[in-house]
mmCIF file of C-alpha atoms in Angstrom:
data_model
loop_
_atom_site.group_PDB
_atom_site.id
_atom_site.type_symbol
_atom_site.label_atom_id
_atom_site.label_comp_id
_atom_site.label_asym_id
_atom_site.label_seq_id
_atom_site.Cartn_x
_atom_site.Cartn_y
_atom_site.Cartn_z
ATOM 1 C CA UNK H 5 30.647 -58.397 43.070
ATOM 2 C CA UNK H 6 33.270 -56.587 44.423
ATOM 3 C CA UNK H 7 35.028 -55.726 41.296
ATOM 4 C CA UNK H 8 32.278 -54.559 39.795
ATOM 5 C CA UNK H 9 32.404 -51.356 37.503
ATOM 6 C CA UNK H 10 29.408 -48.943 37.723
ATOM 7 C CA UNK H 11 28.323 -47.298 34.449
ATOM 8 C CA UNK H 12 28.773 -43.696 36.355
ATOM 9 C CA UNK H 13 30.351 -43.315 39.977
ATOM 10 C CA UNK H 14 28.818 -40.353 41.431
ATOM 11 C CA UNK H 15 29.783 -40.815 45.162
ATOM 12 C CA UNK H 16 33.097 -41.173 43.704
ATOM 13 C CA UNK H 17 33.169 -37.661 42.502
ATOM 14 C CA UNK H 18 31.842 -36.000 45.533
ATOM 15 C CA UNK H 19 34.234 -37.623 48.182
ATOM 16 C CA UNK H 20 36.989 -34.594 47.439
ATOM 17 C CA UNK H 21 34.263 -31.761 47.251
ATOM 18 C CA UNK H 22 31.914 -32.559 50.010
ATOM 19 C CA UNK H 23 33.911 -30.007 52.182
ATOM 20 C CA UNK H 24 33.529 -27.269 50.084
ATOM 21 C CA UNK H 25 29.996 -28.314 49.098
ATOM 22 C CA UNK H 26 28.761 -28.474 52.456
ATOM 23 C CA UNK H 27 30.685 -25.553 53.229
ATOM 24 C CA UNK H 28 28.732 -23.353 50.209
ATOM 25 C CA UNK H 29 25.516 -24.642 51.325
ATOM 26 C CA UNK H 30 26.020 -23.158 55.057
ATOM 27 C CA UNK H 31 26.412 -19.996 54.188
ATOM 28 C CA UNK H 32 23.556 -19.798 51.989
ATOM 29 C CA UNK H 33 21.732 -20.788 54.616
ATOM 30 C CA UNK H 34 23.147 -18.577 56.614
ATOM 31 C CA UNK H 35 22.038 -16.058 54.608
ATOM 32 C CA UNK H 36 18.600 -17.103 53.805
ATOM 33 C CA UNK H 37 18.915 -16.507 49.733
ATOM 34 C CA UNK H 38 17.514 -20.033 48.138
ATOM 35 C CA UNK H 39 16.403 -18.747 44.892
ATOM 36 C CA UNK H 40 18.339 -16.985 42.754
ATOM 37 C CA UNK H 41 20.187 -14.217 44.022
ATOM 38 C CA UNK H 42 23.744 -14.065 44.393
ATOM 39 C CA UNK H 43 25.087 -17.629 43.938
ATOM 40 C CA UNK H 44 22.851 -17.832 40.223
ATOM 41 C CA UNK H 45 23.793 -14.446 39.622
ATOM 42 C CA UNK H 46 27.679 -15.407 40.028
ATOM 43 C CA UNK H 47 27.253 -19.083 38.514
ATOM 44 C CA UNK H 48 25.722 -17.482 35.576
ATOM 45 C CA UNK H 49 28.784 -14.709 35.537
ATOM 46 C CA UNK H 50 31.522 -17.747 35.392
ATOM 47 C CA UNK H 51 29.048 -20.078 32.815
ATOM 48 C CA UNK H 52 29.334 -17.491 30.107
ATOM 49 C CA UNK H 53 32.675 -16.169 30.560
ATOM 50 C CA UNK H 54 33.839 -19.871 30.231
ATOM 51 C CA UNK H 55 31.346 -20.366 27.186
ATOM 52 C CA UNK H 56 32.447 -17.304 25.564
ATOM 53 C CA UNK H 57 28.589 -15.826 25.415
ATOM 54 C CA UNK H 58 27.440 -12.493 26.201
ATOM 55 C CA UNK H 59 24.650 -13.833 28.251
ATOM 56 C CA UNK H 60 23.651 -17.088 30.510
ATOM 57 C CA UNK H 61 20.021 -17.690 31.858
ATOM 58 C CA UNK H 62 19.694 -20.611 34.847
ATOM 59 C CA UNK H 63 17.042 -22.103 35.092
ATOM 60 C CA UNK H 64 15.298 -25.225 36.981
ATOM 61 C CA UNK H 65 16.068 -27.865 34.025
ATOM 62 C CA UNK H 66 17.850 -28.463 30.907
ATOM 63 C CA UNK H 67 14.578 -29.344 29.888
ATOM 64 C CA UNK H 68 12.522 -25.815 31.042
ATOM 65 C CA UNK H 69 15.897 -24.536 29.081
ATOM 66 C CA UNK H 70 14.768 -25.869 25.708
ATOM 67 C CA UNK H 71 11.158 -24.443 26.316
ATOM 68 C CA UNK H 72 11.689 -20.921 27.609
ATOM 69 C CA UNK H 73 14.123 -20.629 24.705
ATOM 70 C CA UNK H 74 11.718 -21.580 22.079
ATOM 71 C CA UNK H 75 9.352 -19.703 24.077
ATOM 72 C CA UNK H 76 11.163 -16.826 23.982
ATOM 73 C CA UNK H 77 11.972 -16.480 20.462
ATOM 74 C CA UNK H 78 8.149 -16.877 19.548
ATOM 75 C CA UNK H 79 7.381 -20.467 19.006
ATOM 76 C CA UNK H 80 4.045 -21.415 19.513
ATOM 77 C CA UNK H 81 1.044 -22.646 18.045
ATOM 78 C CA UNK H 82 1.124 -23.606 14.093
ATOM 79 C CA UNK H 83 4.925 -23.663 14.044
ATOM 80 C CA UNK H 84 6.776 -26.159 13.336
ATOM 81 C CA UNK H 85 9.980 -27.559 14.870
ATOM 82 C CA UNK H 86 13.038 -29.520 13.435
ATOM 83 C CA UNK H 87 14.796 -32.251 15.723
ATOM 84 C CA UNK H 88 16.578 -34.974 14.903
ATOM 85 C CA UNK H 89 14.586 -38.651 15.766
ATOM 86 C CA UNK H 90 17.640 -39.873 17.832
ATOM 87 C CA UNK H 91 17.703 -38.473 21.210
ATOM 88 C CA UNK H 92 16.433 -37.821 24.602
ATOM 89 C CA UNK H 93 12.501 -37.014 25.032
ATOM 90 C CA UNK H 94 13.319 -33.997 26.965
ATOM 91 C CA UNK H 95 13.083 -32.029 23.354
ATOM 92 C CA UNK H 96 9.823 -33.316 22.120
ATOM 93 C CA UNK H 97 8.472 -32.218 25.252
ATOM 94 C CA UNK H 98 9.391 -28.861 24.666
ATOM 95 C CA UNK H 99 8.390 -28.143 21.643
ATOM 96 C CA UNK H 100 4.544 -30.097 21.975
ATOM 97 C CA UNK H 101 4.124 -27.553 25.435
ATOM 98 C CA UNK H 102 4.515 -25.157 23.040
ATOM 99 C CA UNK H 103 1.662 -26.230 20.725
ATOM 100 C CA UNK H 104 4.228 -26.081 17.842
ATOM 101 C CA UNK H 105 4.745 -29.500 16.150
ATOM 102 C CA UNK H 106 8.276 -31.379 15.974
ATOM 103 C CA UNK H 107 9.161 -32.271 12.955
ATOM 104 C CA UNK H 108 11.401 -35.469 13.057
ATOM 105 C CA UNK H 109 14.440 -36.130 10.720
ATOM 106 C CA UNK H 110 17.436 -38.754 10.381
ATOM 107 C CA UNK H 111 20.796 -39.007 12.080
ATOM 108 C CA UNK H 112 23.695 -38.931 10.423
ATOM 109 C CA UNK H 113 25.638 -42.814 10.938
ATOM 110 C CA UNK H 114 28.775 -41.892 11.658
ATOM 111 C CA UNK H 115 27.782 -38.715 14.026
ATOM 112 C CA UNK H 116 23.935 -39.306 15.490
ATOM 113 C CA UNK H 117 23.790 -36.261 14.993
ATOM 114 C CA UNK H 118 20.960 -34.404 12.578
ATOM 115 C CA UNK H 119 21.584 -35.127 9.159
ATOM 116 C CA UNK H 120 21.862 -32.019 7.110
ATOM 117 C CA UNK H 121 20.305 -32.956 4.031
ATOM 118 C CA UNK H 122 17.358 -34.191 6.404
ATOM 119 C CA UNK H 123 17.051 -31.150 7.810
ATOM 120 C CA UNK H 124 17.057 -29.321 4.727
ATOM 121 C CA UNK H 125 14.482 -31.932 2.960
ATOM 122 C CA UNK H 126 11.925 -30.901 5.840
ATOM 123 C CA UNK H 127 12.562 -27.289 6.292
ATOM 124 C CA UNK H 128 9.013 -25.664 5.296
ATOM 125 C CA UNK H 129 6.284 -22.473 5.118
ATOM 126 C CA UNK H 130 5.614 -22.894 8.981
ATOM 127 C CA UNK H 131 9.451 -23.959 10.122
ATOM 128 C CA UNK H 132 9.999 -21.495 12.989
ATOM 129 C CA UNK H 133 13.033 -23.775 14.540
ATOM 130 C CA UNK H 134 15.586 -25.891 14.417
ATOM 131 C CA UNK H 135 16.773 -27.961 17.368
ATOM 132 C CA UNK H 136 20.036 -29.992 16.577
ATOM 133 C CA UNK H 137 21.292 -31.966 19.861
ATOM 134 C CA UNK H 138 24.618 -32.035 20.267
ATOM 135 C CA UNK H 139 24.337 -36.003 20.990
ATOM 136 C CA UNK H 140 26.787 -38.074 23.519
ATOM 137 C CA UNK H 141 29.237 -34.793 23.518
ATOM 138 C CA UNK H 142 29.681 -33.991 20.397
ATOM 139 C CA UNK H 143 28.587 -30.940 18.855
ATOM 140 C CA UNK H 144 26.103 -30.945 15.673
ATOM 141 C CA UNK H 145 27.099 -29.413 12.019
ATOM 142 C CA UNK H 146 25.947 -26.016 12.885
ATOM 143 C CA UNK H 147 27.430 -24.072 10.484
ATOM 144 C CA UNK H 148 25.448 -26.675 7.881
ATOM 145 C CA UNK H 149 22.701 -26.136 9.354
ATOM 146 C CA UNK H 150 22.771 -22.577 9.508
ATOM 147 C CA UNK H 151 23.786 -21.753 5.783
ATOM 148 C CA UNK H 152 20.770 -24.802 4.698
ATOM 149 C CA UNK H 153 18.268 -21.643 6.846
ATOM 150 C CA UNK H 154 19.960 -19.140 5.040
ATOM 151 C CA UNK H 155 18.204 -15.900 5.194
ATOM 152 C CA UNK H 156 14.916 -17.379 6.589
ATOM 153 C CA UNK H 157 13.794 -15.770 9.552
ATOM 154 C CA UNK H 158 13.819 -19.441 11.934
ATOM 155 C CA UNK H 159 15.886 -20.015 15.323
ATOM 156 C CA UNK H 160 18.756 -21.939 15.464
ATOM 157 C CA UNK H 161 18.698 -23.682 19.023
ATOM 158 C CA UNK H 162 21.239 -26.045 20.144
ATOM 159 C CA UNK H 163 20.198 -29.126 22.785
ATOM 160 C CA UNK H 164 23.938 -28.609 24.754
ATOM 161 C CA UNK H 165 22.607 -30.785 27.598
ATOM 162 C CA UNK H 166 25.635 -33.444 26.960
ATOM 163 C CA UNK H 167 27.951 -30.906 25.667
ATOM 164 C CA UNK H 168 29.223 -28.486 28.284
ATOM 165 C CA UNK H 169 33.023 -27.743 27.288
ATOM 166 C CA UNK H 170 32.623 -28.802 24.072
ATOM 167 C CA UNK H 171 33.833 -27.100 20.761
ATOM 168 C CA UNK H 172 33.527 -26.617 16.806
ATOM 169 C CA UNK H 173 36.994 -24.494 16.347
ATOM 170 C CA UNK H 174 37.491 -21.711 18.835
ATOM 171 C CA UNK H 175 33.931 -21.702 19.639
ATOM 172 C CA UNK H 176 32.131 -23.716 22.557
ATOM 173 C CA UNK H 177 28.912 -25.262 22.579
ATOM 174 C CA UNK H 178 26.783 -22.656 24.045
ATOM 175 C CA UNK H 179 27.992 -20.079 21.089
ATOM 176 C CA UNK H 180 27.265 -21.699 17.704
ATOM 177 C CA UNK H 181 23.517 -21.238 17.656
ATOM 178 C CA UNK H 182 20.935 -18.316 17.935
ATOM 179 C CA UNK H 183 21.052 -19.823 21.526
ATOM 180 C CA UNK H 184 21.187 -22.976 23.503
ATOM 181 C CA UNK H 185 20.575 -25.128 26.267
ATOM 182 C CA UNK H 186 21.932 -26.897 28.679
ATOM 183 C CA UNK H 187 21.013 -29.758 31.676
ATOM 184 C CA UNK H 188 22.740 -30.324 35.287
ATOM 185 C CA UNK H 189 21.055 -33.311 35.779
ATOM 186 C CA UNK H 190 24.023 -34.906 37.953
ATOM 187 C CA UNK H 191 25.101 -37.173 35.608
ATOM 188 C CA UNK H 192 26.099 -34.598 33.144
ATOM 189 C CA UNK H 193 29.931 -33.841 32.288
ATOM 190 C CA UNK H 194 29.313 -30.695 34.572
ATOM 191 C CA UNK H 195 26.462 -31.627 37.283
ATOM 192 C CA UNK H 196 24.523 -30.533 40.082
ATOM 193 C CA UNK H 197 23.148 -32.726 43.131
ATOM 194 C CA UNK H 198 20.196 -31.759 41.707
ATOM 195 C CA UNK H 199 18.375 -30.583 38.721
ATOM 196 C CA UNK H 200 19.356 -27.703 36.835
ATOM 197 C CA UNK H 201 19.826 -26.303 33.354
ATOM 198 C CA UNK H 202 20.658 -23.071 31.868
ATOM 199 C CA UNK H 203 20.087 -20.769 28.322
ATOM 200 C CA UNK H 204 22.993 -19.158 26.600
ATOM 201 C CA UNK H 205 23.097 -16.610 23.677
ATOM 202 C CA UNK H 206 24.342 -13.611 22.424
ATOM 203 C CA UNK H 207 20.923 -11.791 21.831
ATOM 204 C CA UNK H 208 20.201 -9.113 24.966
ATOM 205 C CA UNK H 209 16.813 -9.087 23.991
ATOM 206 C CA UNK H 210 16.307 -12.662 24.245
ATOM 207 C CA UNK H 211 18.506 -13.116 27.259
ATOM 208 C CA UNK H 212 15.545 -10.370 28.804
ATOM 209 C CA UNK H 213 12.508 -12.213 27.648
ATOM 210 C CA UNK H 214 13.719 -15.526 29.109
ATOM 211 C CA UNK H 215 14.610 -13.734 32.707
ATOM 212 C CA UNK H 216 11.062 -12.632 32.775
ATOM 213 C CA UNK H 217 9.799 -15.911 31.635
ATOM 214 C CA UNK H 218 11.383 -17.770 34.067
ATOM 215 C CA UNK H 219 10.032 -16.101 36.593
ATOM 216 C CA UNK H 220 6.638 -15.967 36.183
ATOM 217 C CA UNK H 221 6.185 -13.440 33.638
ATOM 218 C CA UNK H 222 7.456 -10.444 36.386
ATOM 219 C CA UNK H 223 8.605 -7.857 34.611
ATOM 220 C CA UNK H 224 8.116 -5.718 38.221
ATOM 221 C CA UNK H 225 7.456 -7.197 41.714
ATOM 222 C CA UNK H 226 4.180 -8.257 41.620
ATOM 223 C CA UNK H 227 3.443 -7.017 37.608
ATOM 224 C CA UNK H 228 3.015 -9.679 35.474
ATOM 225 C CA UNK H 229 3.477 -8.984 31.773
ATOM 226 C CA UNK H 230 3.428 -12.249 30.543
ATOM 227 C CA UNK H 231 2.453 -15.606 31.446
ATOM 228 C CA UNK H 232 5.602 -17.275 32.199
ATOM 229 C CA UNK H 233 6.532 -19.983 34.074
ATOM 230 C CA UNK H 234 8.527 -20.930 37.799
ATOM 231 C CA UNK H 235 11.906 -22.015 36.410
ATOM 232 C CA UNK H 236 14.137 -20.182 38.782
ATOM 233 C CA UNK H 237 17.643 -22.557 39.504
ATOM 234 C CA UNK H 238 17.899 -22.366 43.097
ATOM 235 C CA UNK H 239 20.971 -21.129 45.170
ATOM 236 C CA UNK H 240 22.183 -24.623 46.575
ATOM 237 C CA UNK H 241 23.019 -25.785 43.001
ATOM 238 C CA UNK H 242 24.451 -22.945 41.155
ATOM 239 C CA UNK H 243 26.708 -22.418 44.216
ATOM 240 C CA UNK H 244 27.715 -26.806 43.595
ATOM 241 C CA UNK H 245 28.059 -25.641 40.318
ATOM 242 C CA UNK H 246 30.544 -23.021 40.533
ATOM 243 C CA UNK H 247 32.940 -25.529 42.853
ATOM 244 C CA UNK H 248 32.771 -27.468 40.212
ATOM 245 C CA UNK H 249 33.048 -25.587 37.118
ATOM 246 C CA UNK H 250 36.605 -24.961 37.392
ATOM 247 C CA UNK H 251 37.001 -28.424 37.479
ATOM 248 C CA UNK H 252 35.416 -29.740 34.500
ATOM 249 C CA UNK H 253 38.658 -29.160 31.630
ATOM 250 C CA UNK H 254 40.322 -31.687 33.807
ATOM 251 C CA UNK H 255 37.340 -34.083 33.658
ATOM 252 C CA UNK H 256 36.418 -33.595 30.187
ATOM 253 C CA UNK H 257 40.638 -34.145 29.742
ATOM 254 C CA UNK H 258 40.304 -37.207 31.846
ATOM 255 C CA UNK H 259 37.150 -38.144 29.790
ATOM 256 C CA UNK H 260 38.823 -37.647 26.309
ATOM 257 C CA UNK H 261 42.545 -39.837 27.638
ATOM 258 C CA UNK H 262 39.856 -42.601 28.269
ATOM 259 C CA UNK H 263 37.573 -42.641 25.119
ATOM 260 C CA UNK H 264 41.398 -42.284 23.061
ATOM 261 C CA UNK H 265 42.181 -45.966 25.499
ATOM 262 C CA UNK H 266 38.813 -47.457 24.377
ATOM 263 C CA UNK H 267 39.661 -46.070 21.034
ATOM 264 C CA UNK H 268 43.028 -48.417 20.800
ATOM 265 C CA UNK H 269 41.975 -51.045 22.581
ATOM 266 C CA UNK H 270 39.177 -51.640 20.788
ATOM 267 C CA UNK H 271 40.521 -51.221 17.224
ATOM 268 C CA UNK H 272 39.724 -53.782 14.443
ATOM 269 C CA UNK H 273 36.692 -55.341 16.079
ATOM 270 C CA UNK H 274 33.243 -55.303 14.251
ATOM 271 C CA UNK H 275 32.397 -52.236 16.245
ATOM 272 C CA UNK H 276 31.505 -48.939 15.178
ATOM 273 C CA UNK H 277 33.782 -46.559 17.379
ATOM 274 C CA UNK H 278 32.484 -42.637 18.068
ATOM 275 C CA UNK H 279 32.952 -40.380 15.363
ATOM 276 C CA UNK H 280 35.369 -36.764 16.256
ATOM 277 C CA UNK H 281 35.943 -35.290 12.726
ATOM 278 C CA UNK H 282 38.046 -32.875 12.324
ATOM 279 C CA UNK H 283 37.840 -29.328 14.506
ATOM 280 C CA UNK H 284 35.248 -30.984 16.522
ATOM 281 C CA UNK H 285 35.798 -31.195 20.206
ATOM 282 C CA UNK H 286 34.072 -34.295 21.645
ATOM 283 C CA UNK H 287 33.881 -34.163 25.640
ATOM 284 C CA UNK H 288 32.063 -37.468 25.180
ATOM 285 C CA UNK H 289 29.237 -37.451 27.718
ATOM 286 C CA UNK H 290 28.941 -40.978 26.372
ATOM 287 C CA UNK H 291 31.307 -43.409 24.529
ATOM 288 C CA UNK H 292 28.900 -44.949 22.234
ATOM 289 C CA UNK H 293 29.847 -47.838 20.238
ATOM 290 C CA UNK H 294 27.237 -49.666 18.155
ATOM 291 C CA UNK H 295 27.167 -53.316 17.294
ATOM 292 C CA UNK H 296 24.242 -55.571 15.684
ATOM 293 C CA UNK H 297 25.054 -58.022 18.762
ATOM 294 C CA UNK H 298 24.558 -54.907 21.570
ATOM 295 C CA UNK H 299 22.291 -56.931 23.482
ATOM 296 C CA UNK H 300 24.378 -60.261 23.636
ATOM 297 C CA UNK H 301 27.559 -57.900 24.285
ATOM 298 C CA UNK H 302 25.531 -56.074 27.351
ATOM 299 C CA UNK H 303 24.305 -59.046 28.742
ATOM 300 C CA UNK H 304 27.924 -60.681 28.604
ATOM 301 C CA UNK H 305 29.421 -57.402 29.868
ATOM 302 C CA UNK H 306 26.794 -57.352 32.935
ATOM 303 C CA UNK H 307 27.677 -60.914 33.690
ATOM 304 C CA UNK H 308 31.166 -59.774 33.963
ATOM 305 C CA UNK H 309 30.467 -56.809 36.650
ATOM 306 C CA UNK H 310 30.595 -53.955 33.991
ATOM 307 C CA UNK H 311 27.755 -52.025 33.477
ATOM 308 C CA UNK H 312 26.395 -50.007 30.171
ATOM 309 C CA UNK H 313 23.314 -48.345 29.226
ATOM 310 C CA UNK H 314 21.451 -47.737 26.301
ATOM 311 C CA UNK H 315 21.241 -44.576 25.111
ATOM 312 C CA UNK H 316 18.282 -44.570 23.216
ATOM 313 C CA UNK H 317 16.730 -47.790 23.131
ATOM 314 C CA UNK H 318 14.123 -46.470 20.710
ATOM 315 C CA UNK H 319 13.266 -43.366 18.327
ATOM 316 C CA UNK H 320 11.796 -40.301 19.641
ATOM 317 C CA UNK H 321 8.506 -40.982 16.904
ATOM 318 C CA UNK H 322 8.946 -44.717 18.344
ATOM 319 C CA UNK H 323 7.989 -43.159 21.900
ATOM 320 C CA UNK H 324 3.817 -44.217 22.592
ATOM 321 C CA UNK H 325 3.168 -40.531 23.757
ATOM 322 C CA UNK H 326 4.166 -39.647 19.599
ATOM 323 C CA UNK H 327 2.599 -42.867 18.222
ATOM 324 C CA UNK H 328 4.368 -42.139 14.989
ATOM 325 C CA UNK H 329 5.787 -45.756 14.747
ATOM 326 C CA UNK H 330 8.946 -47.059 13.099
ATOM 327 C CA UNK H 331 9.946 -47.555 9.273
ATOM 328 C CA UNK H 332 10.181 -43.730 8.949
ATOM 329 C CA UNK H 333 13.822 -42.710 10.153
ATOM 330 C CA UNK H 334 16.267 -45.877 9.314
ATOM 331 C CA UNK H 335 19.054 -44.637 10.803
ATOM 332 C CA UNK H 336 17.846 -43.519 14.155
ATOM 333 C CA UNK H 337 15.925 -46.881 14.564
ATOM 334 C CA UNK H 338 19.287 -48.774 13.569
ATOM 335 C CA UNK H 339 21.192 -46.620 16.023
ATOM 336 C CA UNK H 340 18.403 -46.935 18.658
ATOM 337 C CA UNK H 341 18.772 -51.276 18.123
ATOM 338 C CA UNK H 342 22.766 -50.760 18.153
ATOM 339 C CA UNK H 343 23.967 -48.342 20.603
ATOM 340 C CA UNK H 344 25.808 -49.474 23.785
ATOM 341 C CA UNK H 345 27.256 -46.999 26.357
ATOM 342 C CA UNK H 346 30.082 -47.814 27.759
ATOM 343 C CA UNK H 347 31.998 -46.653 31.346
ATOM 344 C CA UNK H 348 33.230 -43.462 30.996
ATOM 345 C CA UNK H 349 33.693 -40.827 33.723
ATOM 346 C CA UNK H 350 36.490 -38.939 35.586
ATOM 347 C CA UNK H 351 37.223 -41.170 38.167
ATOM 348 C CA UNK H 352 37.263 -44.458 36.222
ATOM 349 C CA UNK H 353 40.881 -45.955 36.468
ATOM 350 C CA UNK H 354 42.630 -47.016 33.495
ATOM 351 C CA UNK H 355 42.272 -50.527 34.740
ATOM 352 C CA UNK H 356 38.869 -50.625 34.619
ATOM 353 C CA UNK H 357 38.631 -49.271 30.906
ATOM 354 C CA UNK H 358 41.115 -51.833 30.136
ATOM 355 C CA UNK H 359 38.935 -54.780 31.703
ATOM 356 C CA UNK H 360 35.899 -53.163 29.503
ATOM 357 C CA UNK H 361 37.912 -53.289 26.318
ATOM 358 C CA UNK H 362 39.822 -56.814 26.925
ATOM 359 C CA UNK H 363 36.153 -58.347 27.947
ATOM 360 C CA UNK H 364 34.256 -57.138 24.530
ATOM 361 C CA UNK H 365 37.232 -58.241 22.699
ATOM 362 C CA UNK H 366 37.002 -61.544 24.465
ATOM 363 C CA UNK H 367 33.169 -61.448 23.562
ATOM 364 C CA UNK H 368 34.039 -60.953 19.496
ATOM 365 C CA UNK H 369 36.784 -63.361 19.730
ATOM 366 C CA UNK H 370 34.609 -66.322 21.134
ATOM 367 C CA UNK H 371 32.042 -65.909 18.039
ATOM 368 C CA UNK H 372 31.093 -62.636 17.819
ATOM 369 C CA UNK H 373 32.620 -62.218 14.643
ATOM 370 C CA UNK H 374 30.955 -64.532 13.204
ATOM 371 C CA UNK H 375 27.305 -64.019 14.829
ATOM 372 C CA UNK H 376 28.137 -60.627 13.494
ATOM 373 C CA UNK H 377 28.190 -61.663 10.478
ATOM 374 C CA UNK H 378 25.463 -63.244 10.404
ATOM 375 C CA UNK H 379 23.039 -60.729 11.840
ATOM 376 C CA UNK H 380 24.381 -58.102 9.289
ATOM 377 C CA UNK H 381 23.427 -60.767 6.440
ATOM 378 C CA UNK H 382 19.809 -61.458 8.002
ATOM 379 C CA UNK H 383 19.616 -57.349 7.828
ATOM 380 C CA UNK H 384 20.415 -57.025 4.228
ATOM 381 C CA UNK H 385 18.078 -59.968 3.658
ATOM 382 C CA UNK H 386 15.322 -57.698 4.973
#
């Protein structure tokens, strides 16, 4: 239908920059210089001065970003791996490459994010990492975690793929860890037209180790210390990426005017709204609300033109590849039956956020409430 409002509207966002774009990508190709070289070298320059780290890695994917970090900082076989149940696949993969074994825990309701006191509960002899995710845009309880480790001698990695420009305080995502990654898949808050991802930390020594890693164990042209990997981001997109980097405070802006909109117009219904406590900066990748009716409410919203995704429809230990099954992590399998995603990006007009809000009120209004109801009953009665 014509009035029809996508989920995510990249052509939308490229219509200003496809000058400049196109105008980047002829002179690397007028200089021959695909993979890495100058444009990475000066992307990763501009990534860490904005992060506030001493040192940014890119590499070919957020999700080569998780691994050559854990890589990096030892992981391997017998070690074991914290991650919260509730999130993209992306970090299981990483850490099972590895050999090490992820060690699932709970969400946090309100946040999605790792629960603390699950972390601690699993924390063990052959813990070598943690891996919070910063879910949807908001960044994880690091300093919990952190002071839970304590002294122990185990890497504090933060999953920043949804989180670029986000904040606990004065400090970004990208500084609150040991290290941590991030994606440029291009429907990211800052995207390529491409993959992409890149490693941020403070540690010189690390920064080093993942250099040489990500290119195939070189530590000399030709001499191979290591066995590393190909996971070199290529010219094209770190050269997108710094056209666009200067960009993204005024789209995560534009991002946080709409999720405050949602926020009002969706006040008092039987919804539970994102979570943003207090010194958290939420650049909200995703505006997540979570409802026992999310199915019914997507299927009305899709019959009205609006699109929304599910973000995840199941548990990471629910996924066939882990086999672990569900009746282990309550709260990521309630989040995983009651998320909904709603529109959110730069260029959606206030209009269409307002259309959103007035048709999922109209939904609640017309019996939702009291189907609500209902299904919360029929949960307790379980």
């Amino acid at each position: 239908m014509s009035d029809a409002i996508p989920f995510l509207n990249l052509p939308a966002q490229h219509r200003g920059l496809r000058e400049p774009i196109l105008e980047a990508i002829g002179a690397i190709l007028d200089r021959g210089n695909f993979v890495l070289g100058d444009a990475v070298a000066r992307f990763e320059r501009e990534a860490a001065e904005y992060l506030g780290v001493a040192e940014a890695i890119g590499v070919a994917s957020g999700t080569d970003a998780l691994f050559l970090a854990l890589q990096a900082a030892g992981v391997g076989p017998g070690d074991e791996v914290i991650t919260p149940a509730y999130s993209f696949f992306a970090v299981a993969e990483a850490i099972e490459r590895l050999g090490a074994a992820a060690v699932y825990v709970d969400i946090d309701p309100e946040t999605c994010n790792a629960d603390p006191e699950g972390v601690r509960a699993a924390l063990g002899p052959r813990t070598r990492a943690v891996v919070p995710v910063h879910l949807y845009g908001l960044p994880a309880p690091m300093e919990e975690y952190r002071s839970i480790i304590g002294g122990r001698d185990i890497f504090l990695l933060e999953d920043a793929a949804q989180a670029f420009g986000a904040a606990r305080g004065e400090k970004r995502a990208g500084d609150l860890g040991d290290a941590a990654a991030f994606s440029f898949y291009p429907t990211k808050n800052l995207g390529a037209c491409g993959d992409g991802g890149l490693v941020t930390t403070a540690d010189g020594n690390l920064a080093g180790e993942i250099r040489i890693l990500r290119d195939h164990g070189q530590t000399g042209k030709y001499l191979h210390g290591r066995y590393g990997w190909n996971s070199r981001l290529d010219a094209f997109q770190a050269a997108i990426l710094s056209i666009k980097l200067p960009l993204l405070e005024g789209w995560n802006e534009r991002r946080r005017a709409l999720a405050a909109r949602y926020r009002e117009s969706l006040a008092g219904l039987p919804l539970r709204l994102p979570s943003e406590p207090k010194g958290y900066r939420h650049v909200y990748h995703q505006f997540t609300v979570r409802t026992p009716l999310r199915d019914a409410l997507r299927e009305r919203l899709a019959e009205k033109g609006i699109a929304t995704a599910t973000h995840y429809p199941r548990g990471i230990h629910e996924q066939p590849a882990v086999a672990a099954g569900s009746g282990f992590f309550p709260e990521a399998e309630r989040a995983a039956r009651e998320a909904l995603c709603l529109p959110i990006y730069p260029e959606l007009t206030d209009e269409a956020a307002d259309r959103t809000a007035r048709e999922i009120r109209a939904f609640f209004e017309r019996g939702g409430k009291d189907a609500g109801a209902r299904s919360e009953e029929g949960e307790r009665g379980k």
